Short mmCIF file of C-alpha atoms in Angstrom, two decimals:
data_model
loop_
_atom_site.label_atom_id
_atom_site.label_comp_id
_atom_site.label_asym_id
_atom_site.label_seq_id
_atom_site.Cartn_x
_atom_site.Cartn_y
_atom_site.Cartn_z
CA UNK A 7 0.00 0.00 0.00
CA UNK A 8 1.14 3.56 -0.67
CA UNK A 9 0.64 6.26 1.99
CA UNK A 10 1.99 6.15 5.54
CA UNK A 11 -1.53 5.83 6.94
CA UNK A 12 -2.31 2.96 4.56
CA UNK A 13 0.89 1.17 5.52
CA UNK A 14 0.15 1.59 9.25
CA UNK A 15 -3.40 0.32 8.81
CA UNK A 16 -2.16 -2.58 6.71
CA UNK A 17 0.39 -3.50 9.38
CA UNK A 18 -2.26 -3.34 12.10
CA UNK A 19 -4.72 -5.47 10.17
CA UNK A 20 -2.06 -8.05 9.37
CA UNK A 21 -1.19 -8.31 13.06
CA UNK A 22 -4.86 -8.85 13.85
CA UNK A 23 -5.17 -11.54 11.18
CA UNK A 24 -2.12 -13.34 12.57
CA UNK A 25 -4.15 -14.28 15.64
CA UNK A 26 -6.61 -16.29 13.55
CA UNK A 27 -4.52 -19.44 13.15
CA UNK A 28 -4.13 -19.97 16.88
CA UNK A 29 -7.78 -20.71 17.56
CA UNK A 30 -10.04 -19.80 14.63
CA UNK A 31 -13.26 -20.92 16.34
CA UNK A 32 -12.66 -18.42 19.12
CA UNK A 33 -10.70 -15.71 17.30
CA UNK A 34 -12.56 -15.28 13.99
CA UNK A 35 -15.40 -13.30 15.66
CA UNK A 36 -12.85 -11.11 17.46
CA UNK A 37 -10.93 -10.41 14.28
CA UNK A 38 -14.16 -9.60 12.45
CA UNK A 39 -14.83 -6.85 15.00
CA UNK A 40 -11.31 -5.49 14.54
CA UNK A 41 -11.61 -5.49 10.77
CA UNK A 42 -14.88 -3.61 11.06
CA UNK A 43 -13.15 -0.87 13.05
CA UNK A 44 -10.64 -0.37 10.23
CA UNK A 45 -13.49 -0.21 7.69
CA UNK A 46 -14.25 3.40 8.59
CA UNK A 47 -17.05 3.72 6.03
CA UNK A 48 -18.67 0.47 7.24
CA UNK A 49 -18.68 -0.48 3.57
CA UNK A 50 -19.57 -4.13 4.25
CA UNK A 51 -22.19 -3.57 6.94
CA UNK A 52 -24.54 -6.34 5.76
CA UNK A 53 -21.72 -8.87 5.49
CA UNK A 54 -20.53 -8.10 9.03
CA UNK A 55 -24.04 -8.61 10.40
CA UNK A 56 -24.48 -11.89 8.52
CA UNK A 57 -21.13 -13.30 9.64
CA UNK A 58 -21.59 -12.14 13.21
CA UNK A 59 -24.77 -14.21 13.51
CA UNK A 60 -23.40 -17.17 11.57
CA UNK A 61 -20.29 -17.49 13.72
CA UNK A 62 -22.42 -18.05 16.81
CA UNK A 63 -23.75 -21.34 15.40
CA UNK A 64 -21.36 -24.23 14.55
CA UNK A 65 -24.13 -25.82 12.48
CA UNK A 66 -24.51 -22.73 10.29
CA UNK A 67 -23.34 -23.24 6.69
CA UNK A 68 -21.30 -20.00 6.73
CA UNK A 69 -19.55 -21.15 9.91
CA UNK A 70 -18.71 -24.43 8.21
CA UNK A 71 -17.39 -22.66 5.11
CA UNK A 72 -15.12 -20.34 7.11
CA UNK A 73 -13.77 -23.16 9.26
CA UNK A 74 -13.14 -25.29 6.16
CA UNK A 75 -10.63 -22.65 5.05
CA UNK A 76 -8.52 -23.75 8.04
CA UNK A 77 -8.79 -27.48 7.44
CA UNK A 78 -8.75 -27.57 3.63
CA UNK A 79 -6.43 -24.72 2.58
CA UNK A 80 -2.66 -24.43 2.93
CA UNK A 81 -1.75 -22.11 5.81
CA UNK A 82 0.53 -19.83 3.79
CA UNK A 83 -1.95 -19.54 0.94
CA UNK A 84 -4.78 -18.73 3.31
CA UNK A 85 -2.79 -16.02 5.08
CA UNK A 86 -1.67 -14.41 1.84
CA UNK A 87 -5.19 -14.39 0.37
CA UNK A 88 -6.68 -12.99 3.58
CA UNK A 89 -4.12 -10.18 3.50
CA UNK A 90 -4.53 -9.38 -0.18
CA UNK A 91 -8.28 -9.80 -0.47
CA UNK A 92 -9.54 -8.57 2.90
CA UNK A 93 -6.96 -5.91 3.71
CA UNK A 94 -5.49 -4.64 0.45
CA UNK A 95 -8.51 -5.04 -1.82
CA UNK A 96 -11.71 -4.99 0.22
CA UNK A 97 -10.76 -2.38 2.84
CA UNK A 98 -7.71 -0.20 2.12
CA UNK A 99 -8.03 -0.48 -1.66
CA UNK A 100 -11.71 0.43 -1.53
CA UNK A 101 -10.95 3.45 0.64
CA UNK A 102 -8.43 4.67 -1.94
CA UNK A 103 -10.83 3.85 -4.80
CA UNK A 104 -13.65 5.85 -3.19
CA UNK A 105 -11.43 8.87 -2.63
CA UNK A 106 -10.27 8.81 -6.25
CA UNK A 107 -13.83 8.44 -7.53
CA UNK A 108 -14.71 11.64 -5.72
CA UNK A 109 -11.52 13.37 -6.86
CA UNK A 110 -11.85 12.47 -10.55
CA UNK A 111 -15.67 12.25 -10.76
CA UNK A 112 -15.67 8.86 -12.49
CA UNK A 113 -16.18 5.20 -11.73
CA UNK A 114 -13.10 3.32 -10.53
CA UNK A 115 -13.43 -0.47 -10.42
CA UNK A 116 -12.88 -2.76 -7.48
CA UNK A 117 -11.74 -5.45 -9.93
CA UNK A 118 -10.30 -5.48 -13.43
CA UNK A 119 -11.08 -8.39 -15.72
CA UNK A 120 -8.52 -8.75 -18.50
CA UNK A 121 -7.65 -11.21 -21.27
CA UNK A 122 -3.95 -12.08 -21.57
CA UNK A 123 -4.77 -13.89 -24.80
CA UNK A 124 -7.60 -14.69 -27.16
CA UNK A 125 -6.15 -18.15 -27.77
CA UNK A 126 -8.01 -21.14 -26.38
CA UNK A 127 -7.52 -24.89 -26.55
CA UNK A 128 -11.30 -25.48 -26.62
CA UNK A 129 -14.12 -24.23 -28.84
CA UNK A 130 -17.25 -24.07 -26.71
CA UNK A 131 -20.70 -23.81 -28.27
CA UNK A 132 -21.91 -20.20 -28.31
CA UNK A 133 -18.64 -18.71 -27.04
CA UNK A 134 -17.53 -15.40 -28.56
CA UNK A 135 -13.82 -15.71 -27.68
CA UNK A 136 -12.69 -17.10 -31.02
CA UNK A 137 -14.20 -14.12 -32.81
CA UNK A 138 -11.47 -11.87 -31.42
CA UNK A 139 -9.04 -14.00 -33.39
CA UNK A 140 -6.80 -16.69 -32.01
CA UNK A 141 -3.56 -14.70 -32.16
CA UNK A 142 -4.27 -11.67 -29.99
CA UNK A 143 -2.11 -11.25 -26.88
CA UNK A 144 -1.38 -8.48 -24.43
CA UNK A 145 2.33 -8.34 -23.66
CA UNK A 146 3.62 -9.04 -20.18
CA UNK A 147 4.66 -5.38 -20.00
CA UNK A 148 1.14 -4.23 -20.86
CA UNK A 149 -0.47 -6.52 -18.29
CA UNK A 150 1.97 -5.27 -15.69
CA UNK A 151 1.21 -1.64 -16.60
CA UNK A 152 -2.52 -2.21 -16.14
CA UNK A 153 -1.91 -3.59 -12.65
CA UNK A 154 0.49 -0.77 -11.75
CA UNK A 155 -2.02 1.86 -12.88
CA UNK A 156 -4.90 0.07 -11.17
CA UNK A 157 -3.18 -0.13 -7.80
CA UNK A 158 -2.49 3.59 -7.79
CA UNK A 159 -6.24 4.17 -8.08
CA UNK A 160 -7.23 1.52 -5.52
CA UNK A 161 -7.73 -1.72 -7.50
CA UNK A 162 -6.06 -4.78 -5.96
CA UNK A 163 -8.22 -7.52 -7.50
CA UNK A 164 -7.34 -8.81 -10.98
CA UNK A 165 -9.27 -11.47 -12.86
CA UNK A 166 -8.07 -13.19 -16.02
CA UNK A 167 -10.36 -14.43 -18.77
CA UNK A 168 -9.90 -15.12 -22.46
CA UNK A 169 -9.58 -17.17 -24.54
CA UNK A 170 -8.03 -19.54 -22.05
CA UNK A 171 -5.81 -17.46 -19.74
CA UNK A 172 -3.67 -20.41 -18.68
CA UNK A 173 -2.23 -20.49 -22.20
CA UNK A 174 -0.14 -17.69 -20.60
CA UNK A 175 0.43 -19.50 -17.30
CA UNK A 176 4.12 -18.56 -17.04
CA UNK A 177 3.39 -14.85 -17.40
CA UNK A 178 0.49 -15.11 -14.96
CA UNK A 179 2.83 -16.55 -12.35
CA UNK A 180 5.36 -13.75 -13.00
CA UNK A 181 2.65 -11.16 -12.36
CA UNK A 182 1.65 -12.94 -9.14
CA UNK A 183 5.28 -12.70 -8.01
CA UNK A 184 5.71 -9.06 -8.97
CA UNK A 185 2.42 -7.96 -7.40
CA UNK A 186 2.31 -10.09 -4.29
CA UNK A 187 0.02 -7.52 -2.66
CA UNK A 188 -2.80 -8.31 -5.13
CA UNK A 189 -5.33 -11.11 -5.36
CA UNK A 190 -5.50 -12.86 -8.75
CA UNK A 191 -8.23 -15.10 -10.10
CA UNK A 192 -8.77 -16.71 -13.50
CA UNK A 193 -11.78 -18.05 -15.31
CA UNK A 194 -10.32 -21.23 -16.74
CA UNK A 195 -11.45 -24.43 -18.41
CA UNK A 196 -8.89 -26.13 -16.11
CA UNK A 197 -7.57 -28.48 -18.77
CA UNK A 198 -4.10 -26.90 -18.49
CA UNK A 199 -3.85 -27.26 -14.69
CA UNK A 200 -1.26 -29.90 -13.89
CA UNK A 201 0.97 -30.81 -10.95
CA UNK A 202 3.71 -28.39 -11.99
CA UNK A 203 1.36 -25.41 -12.29
CA UNK A 204 -0.32 -26.27 -8.98
CA UNK A 205 3.13 -26.24 -7.35
CA UNK A 206 3.68 -22.75 -8.76
CA UNK A 207 0.32 -21.66 -7.34
CA UNK A 208 1.39 -23.03 -3.98
CA UNK A 209 4.62 -21.05 -4.22
CA UNK A 210 3.17 -17.63 -5.13
CA UNK A 211 0.06 -18.09 -2.94
CA UNK A 212 -2.09 -15.35 -4.48
CA UNK A 213 -3.77 -17.06 -7.45
CA UNK A 214 -7.16 -18.79 -7.47
CA UNK A 215 -8.82 -20.58 -10.41
CA UNK A 216 -12.57 -20.34 -11.08
CA UNK A 217 -13.13 -23.49 -13.09
CA UNK A 218 -15.73 -23.38 -15.84
CA UNK A 219 -18.07 -26.33 -15.59
CA UNK A 220 -21.54 -26.69 -17.10
CA UNK A 221 -22.93 -29.43 -14.85
CA UNK A 222 -22.04 -33.10 -14.85
CA UNK A 223 -20.23 -34.91 -17.66
CA UNK A 224 -22.98 -34.91 -20.27
CA UNK A 225 -23.83 -31.21 -19.95
CA UNK A 226 -20.20 -30.06 -19.71
CA UNK A 227 -19.00 -32.13 -22.67
CA UNK A 228 -22.04 -31.07 -24.72
CA UNK A 229 -20.87 -27.44 -24.68
CA UNK A 230 -17.12 -27.77 -24.13
CA UNK A 231 -16.17 -30.97 -25.96
CA UNK A 232 -15.81 -34.65 -25.16
CA UNK A 233 -13.38 -35.41 -22.36
CA UNK A 234 -13.50 -31.90 -20.85
CA UNK A 235 -15.39 -32.95 -17.72
CA UNK A 236 -12.87 -35.65 -16.83
CA UNK A 237 -10.02 -33.14 -17.30
CA UNK A 238 -11.85 -30.73 -14.98
CA UNK A 239 -12.27 -33.42 -12.30
CA UNK A 240 -8.58 -34.29 -12.54
CA UNK A 241 -7.62 -30.63 -12.06
CA UNK A 242 -9.89 -30.37 -9.02
CA UNK A 243 -8.23 -33.44 -7.51
CA UNK A 244 -4.76 -31.93 -8.00
CA UNK A 245 -5.81 -28.65 -6.37
CA UNK A 246 -7.60 -30.30 -3.48
CA UNK A 247 -4.67 -32.63 -2.75
CA UNK A 248 -2.30 -29.67 -2.58
CA UNK A 249 -4.76 -27.74 -0.36
CA UNK A 250 -5.20 -24.97 -2.92
CA UNK A 251 -8.44 -22.95 -3.01
CA UNK A 252 -10.62 -22.97 -6.13
CA UNK A 253 -14.17 -22.26 -7.17
CA UNK A 254 -16.41 -22.92 -10.13
CA UNK A 255 -17.88 -20.71 -12.83
CA UNK A 256 -21.21 -21.86 -14.23
CA UNK A 257 -23.02 -20.53 -17.27
CA UNK A 258 -26.62 -21.62 -17.05
CA UNK A 259 -28.45 -22.05 -20.33
CA UNK A 260 -31.78 -23.38 -21.53
CA UNK A 261 -30.08 -26.79 -21.89
CA UNK A 262 -28.44 -27.20 -18.48
CA UNK A 263 -30.36 -25.10 -15.96
CA UNK A 264 -32.00 -28.15 -14.36
CA UNK A 265 -28.56 -29.60 -13.68
CA UNK A 266 -26.83 -26.35 -12.62
CA UNK A 267 -29.62 -25.54 -10.16
CA UNK A 268 -29.86 -29.06 -8.76
CA UNK A 269 -28.96 -29.79 -5.14
CA UNK A 270 -27.01 -32.88 -6.22
CA UNK A 271 -24.77 -30.69 -8.38
CA UNK A 272 -24.10 -28.21 -5.55
CA UNK A 273 -23.27 -31.06 -3.16
CA UNK A 274 -20.96 -32.69 -5.71
CA UNK A 275 -18.98 -29.49 -6.34
CA UNK A 276 -18.63 -28.89 -2.60
CA UNK A 277 -17.46 -32.48 -2.10
CA UNK A 278 -14.85 -31.98 -4.84
CA UNK A 279 -13.45 -28.97 -2.94
CA UNK A 280 -15.06 -25.85 -4.44
CA UNK A 281 -15.28 -22.92 -2.02
CA UNK A 282 -17.22 -20.51 -4.24
CA UNK A 283 -19.46 -20.56 -7.30
CA UNK A 284 -20.07 -17.75 -9.77
CA UNK A 285 -23.19 -18.04 -11.91
CA UNK A 286 -23.81 -16.37 -15.26
CA UNK A 287 -26.74 -16.59 -17.62
CA UNK A 288 -26.06 -17.08 -21.31
CA UNK A 289 -25.92 -13.89 -23.42
CA UNK A 290 -26.07 -14.23 -27.24
CA UNK A 291 -23.01 -12.12 -28.05
CA UNK A 292 -21.25 -12.47 -31.39
CA UNK A 293 -21.82 -14.02 -34.81
CA UNK A 294 -21.71 -17.59 -33.52
CA UNK A 295 -24.13 -16.92 -30.66
CA UNK A 296 -26.95 -19.40 -30.15
CA UNK A 297 -30.02 -17.46 -28.93
CA UNK A 298 -31.77 -20.78 -28.23
CA UNK A 299 -29.33 -21.26 -25.34
CA UNK A 300 -30.76 -18.24 -23.49
CA UNK A 301 -32.53 -19.27 -20.30
CA UNK A 302 -36.26 -18.63 -20.25
CA UNK A 303 -37.83 -16.32 -17.67
CA UNK A 304 -39.07 -19.38 -15.78
CA UNK A 305 -35.59 -20.91 -15.78
CA UNK A 306 -34.02 -17.67 -14.56
CA UNK A 307 -36.60 -17.52 -11.77
CA UNK A 308 -35.77 -21.14 -10.90
CA UNK A 309 -32.10 -20.17 -10.45
CA UNK A 310 -33.11 -17.13 -8.41
CA UNK A 311 -34.88 -19.35 -5.88
CA UNK A 312 -32.38 -22.22 -5.91
CA UNK A 313 -29.30 -20.11 -5.25
CA UNK A 314 -31.01 -18.24 -2.42
CA UNK A 315 -32.20 -21.49 -0.90
CA UNK A 316 -28.75 -23.08 -1.00
CA UNK A 317 -27.15 -19.97 0.51
CA UNK A 318 -28.97 -20.89 3.69
CA UNK A 319 -27.86 -24.52 3.73
CA UNK A 320 -24.65 -25.10 1.74
CA UNK A 321 -21.06 -24.20 2.74
CA UNK A 322 -20.40 -22.49 -0.60
CA UNK A 323 -20.08 -18.78 -1.38
CA UNK A 324 -22.28 -18.03 -4.40
CA UNK A 325 -22.83 -15.05 -6.70
CA UNK A 326 -25.40 -14.82 -9.48
CA UNK A 327 -24.32 -11.92 -11.68
CA UNK A 328 -27.80 -11.01 -12.88
CA UNK A 329 -30.19 -12.18 -10.18
CA UNK A 330 -28.07 -10.68 -7.38
CA UNK A 331 -28.47 -7.13 -8.68
CA UNK A 332 -30.51 -6.23 -5.61
CA UNK A 333 -27.46 -6.72 -3.35
CA UNK A 334 -25.22 -4.36 -5.35
CA UNK A 335 -27.87 -1.86 -6.45
CA UNK A 336 -28.00 -2.87 -10.09
CA UNK A 337 -25.38 -3.19 -12.82
CA UNK A 338 -21.75 -3.44 -11.62
CA UNK A 339 -20.16 -2.83 -15.05
CA UNK A 340 -18.72 0.32 -16.57
CA UNK A 341 -16.11 0.54 -13.83
CA UNK A 342 -18.70 0.84 -11.06
CA UNK A 343 -17.32 -2.41 -9.64
CA UNK A 344 -15.50 -3.90 -12.61
CA UNK A 345 -14.64 -3.59 -16.31
CA UNK A 346 -13.08 -5.74 -19.02
CA UNK A 347 -9.97 -5.30 -21.16
CA UNK A 348 -9.80 -7.69 -24.09
CA UNK A 349 -6.67 -9.21 -25.60
CA UNK A 350 -6.50 -6.39 -28.17
CA UNK A 351 -6.39 -3.81 -25.37
CA UNK A 352 -9.95 -2.52 -25.88
CA UNK A 353 -11.38 -1.27 -22.57
CA UNK A 354 -14.97 -2.50 -22.43
CA UNK A 355 -17.54 -1.75 -19.72
CA UNK A 356 -18.39 -5.44 -19.32
CA UNK A 357 -17.23 -8.85 -20.51
CA UNK A 358 -20.55 -9.17 -22.35
CA UNK A 359 -20.55 -5.67 -23.85
CA UNK A 360 -18.15 -5.67 -26.78
CA UNK A 361 -18.06 -1.95 -27.50
CA UNK A 362 -15.37 0.55 -26.58
CA UNK A 363 -14.12 4.07 -27.14
CA UNK A 364 -10.73 3.50 -25.48
CA UNK A 365 -7.75 1.19 -25.82
CA UNK A 366 -5.09 0.65 -23.17
CA UNK A 367 -2.38 1.09 -25.82
CA UNK A 368 -3.56 4.67 -26.39
CA UNK A 369 -5.07 5.78 -23.07
CA UNK A 370 -4.34 5.39 -19.38
CA UNK A 371 -6.90 3.62 -17.21
CA UNK A 372 -7.96 6.93 -15.71
CA UNK A 373 -8.50 8.45 -19.16
CA UNK A 374 -10.65 5.46 -20.08
CA UNK A 375 -12.69 5.79 -16.89
CA UNK A 376 -13.39 9.40 -17.88
CA UNK A 377 -14.20 8.53 -21.49
CA UNK A 378 -17.70 9.14 -22.93
CA UNK A 379 -18.75 5.45 -22.76
CA UNK A 380 -17.79 4.97 -19.13
CA UNK A 381 -19.31 8.31 -18.18
CA UNK A 382 -22.54 7.20 -19.88
CA UNK A 383 -22.55 4.20 -17.56
CA UNK A 384 -21.86 6.37 -14.52
CA UNK A 385 -24.69 8.80 -15.36
CA UNK A 386 -27.24 6.11 -16.21
CA UNK A 387 -26.70 3.53 -13.47
CA UNK A 388 -28.85 1.98 -12.17
CA UNK A 389 -30.64 1.16 -15.39
CA UNK A 390 -33.81 0.15 -13.56
CA UNK A 391 -35.17 0.85 -10.08
CA UNK A 392 -35.95 -2.85 -9.94
CA UNK A 393 -32.47 -4.23 -9.37
CA UNK A 394 -33.59 -7.67 -10.53
CA UNK A 395 -33.48 -6.05 -13.99
CA UNK A 396 -29.94 -4.63 -13.76
CA UNK A 397 -28.50 -5.12 -17.25
CA UNK A 398 -28.65 -2.48 -20.02
CA UNK A 399 -28.51 -5.28 -22.62
CA UNK A 400 -30.44 -8.27 -21.27
CA UNK A 401 -33.04 -6.53 -19.11
CA UNK A 402 -33.62 -3.01 -20.43
CA UNK A 403 -34.00 -2.83 -24.22
CA UNK A 404 -32.56 0.31 -25.74
CA UNK A 405 -30.40 1.41 -22.81
CA UNK A 406 -27.17 -0.04 -24.19
CA UNK A 407 -27.97 1.12 -27.72
CA UNK A 408 -28.48 4.66 -26.47
CA UNK A 409 -25.20 4.75 -24.52
CA UNK A 410 -23.14 3.29 -27.35
CA UNK A 411 -24.50 5.79 -29.86
CA UNK A 412 -24.14 8.81 -27.57
CA UNK A 413 -20.55 7.91 -26.69
CA UNK A 414 -19.45 7.05 -30.21
CA UNK A 415 -18.22 3.63 -29.06
CA UNK A 416 -17.60 0.98 -31.72
CA UNK A 417 -17.73 -2.80 -31.85
CA UNK A 418 -14.53 -4.45 -30.62
CA UNK A 419 -15.14 -7.67 -32.54
CA UNK A 420 -12.13 -7.90 -34.84
CA UNK A 421 -13.63 -10.16 -37.49
CA UNK A 422 -17.41 -9.69 -37.35
CA UNK A 423 -18.34 -6.28 -35.85
CA UNK A 424 -21.80 -6.52 -34.34
CA UNK A 425 -24.26 -3.65 -34.66
CA UNK A 426 -25.52 -2.76 -31.19
CA UNK A 427 -29.12 -2.62 -32.37
CA UNK A 428 -28.87 -6.15 -33.78
CA UNK A 429 -27.34 -7.42 -30.54
CA UNK A 430 -30.05 -5.75 -28.45
CA UNK A 431 -32.75 -7.20 -30.70
CA UNK A 432 -31.58 -10.71 -29.81
CA UNK A 433 -32.31 -9.99 -26.14
CA UNK A 434 -35.62 -8.13 -26.53
CA UNK A 435 -37.96 -11.12 -26.13
CA UNK A 436 -36.05 -12.35 -23.09
CA UNK A 437 -36.28 -8.88 -21.51
CA UNK A 438 -40.01 -8.64 -22.13
CA UNK A 439 -40.69 -12.07 -20.65
CA UNK A 440 -38.45 -11.46 -17.64
CA UNK A 441 -39.92 -8.06 -16.75
CA UNK A 442 -43.21 -9.27 -15.17
CA UNK A 443 -41.41 -12.09 -13.36
CA UNK A 444 -38.85 -9.66 -11.98
CA UNK A 445 -41.59 -7.27 -10.88
CA UNK A 446 -43.34 -10.06 -9.01
CA UNK A 447 -40.13 -11.12 -7.25
CA UNK A 448 -39.16 -7.53 -6.46
CA UNK A 449 -42.56 -6.69 -5.04
CA UNK A 450 -42.48 -9.79 -2.85
CA UNK A 451 -39.15 -8.80 -1.27
CA UNK A 452 -39.48 -4.98 -1.44
CA UNK A 453 -43.18 -4.18 -0.95
CA UNK A 454 -42.68 -0.64 0.39
CA UNK A 455 -40.21 0.33 -2.33
CA UNK A 456 -42.51 -1.14 -4.96
CA UNK A 457 -45.42 0.97 -3.71
CA UNK A 458 -43.33 4.10 -4.17
CA UNK A 459 -42.30 3.09 -7.70
CA UNK A 460 -45.91 2.45 -8.65
#
């Protein structure tokens, strides 16, 4: 961390965290109270309240999840991730980020998602990655520059996507070494995780894979290719045996939602060692998109209920990036919480929004945050007072089209540029069918707010 005050706070928080390993059952609640004191803005108020209650009950699923980090995860890895994620990113980094947002009057992200390469060893049905071209790469120097710039503004969380980011596994490890104060995560198909790479993860201690899996063997191999599921299971075994943390990334579609939302699937992933699960719904981006894979309104509602139900019973941290809009007050893209930089250097507001008016080769991060496209996001968020309809593409027809046209942003697809009106048209029916379902769910959980909206 940079300033004297930040360094003193970081030192104090690290000393507090050091007590955890002595007796986590007794000391975790004490440390939670200390951490809250350092979080001067009480930024994570709801999380503190939830954890405070959960830690009083050994049978609570959150209690079990936290304690599993002490039995299942390597001690050095756990300490490093606690320091980087809790202290540097979630508390001190967010304080710096918030100050800079006020200073520069723009969104500054908590996390940056970036593609080291567009290359991938798989070709999944409906995936847009190949349309960027299979030869695009950001240099190690460029990736390092992004991280250097990001840290100065308060961003200490970096997420790799692609393509398949582990095509660049050696460079990823170098960046983990150079920036050992950051937390790194990668969306990966896991087929390139082997014993040697897991040993490197164990050495640097600040890298976590989010393994893409579409359900059990039949569903995963249907979209990702025969043999992929068995490769994924092998990677999970390697990571679990070395006591390395990992999670899963699940794209639910019209073809696999019954599997993804099934209790048996949740239990199986937990048994295999997953500590978190990130859920996405399929978006028909790109020329090779398959609109038939979009989940129906009824299927999206099914996932809404299933994930909330399992949060109360399963020791697994879950996030649903559309249905959880109510917890983050709508859309998190456009730098509000995160953004995406593709392998060509185009700075996009979201991994699913392939339009940009800035490129990291030509602009600094701060200049991109202040660009017309990102300022359009800042001025227009939230895109709907019903935060179960957060997305300007999937949930609110016309909002993305309007922002792209006003900002002068262009398609970042290198081979088949997609007109924003054509992209939005593919999502219109889904938005119209989801709207009444979302209103019903929102009214049920926010009756007073709904009355005011009406």
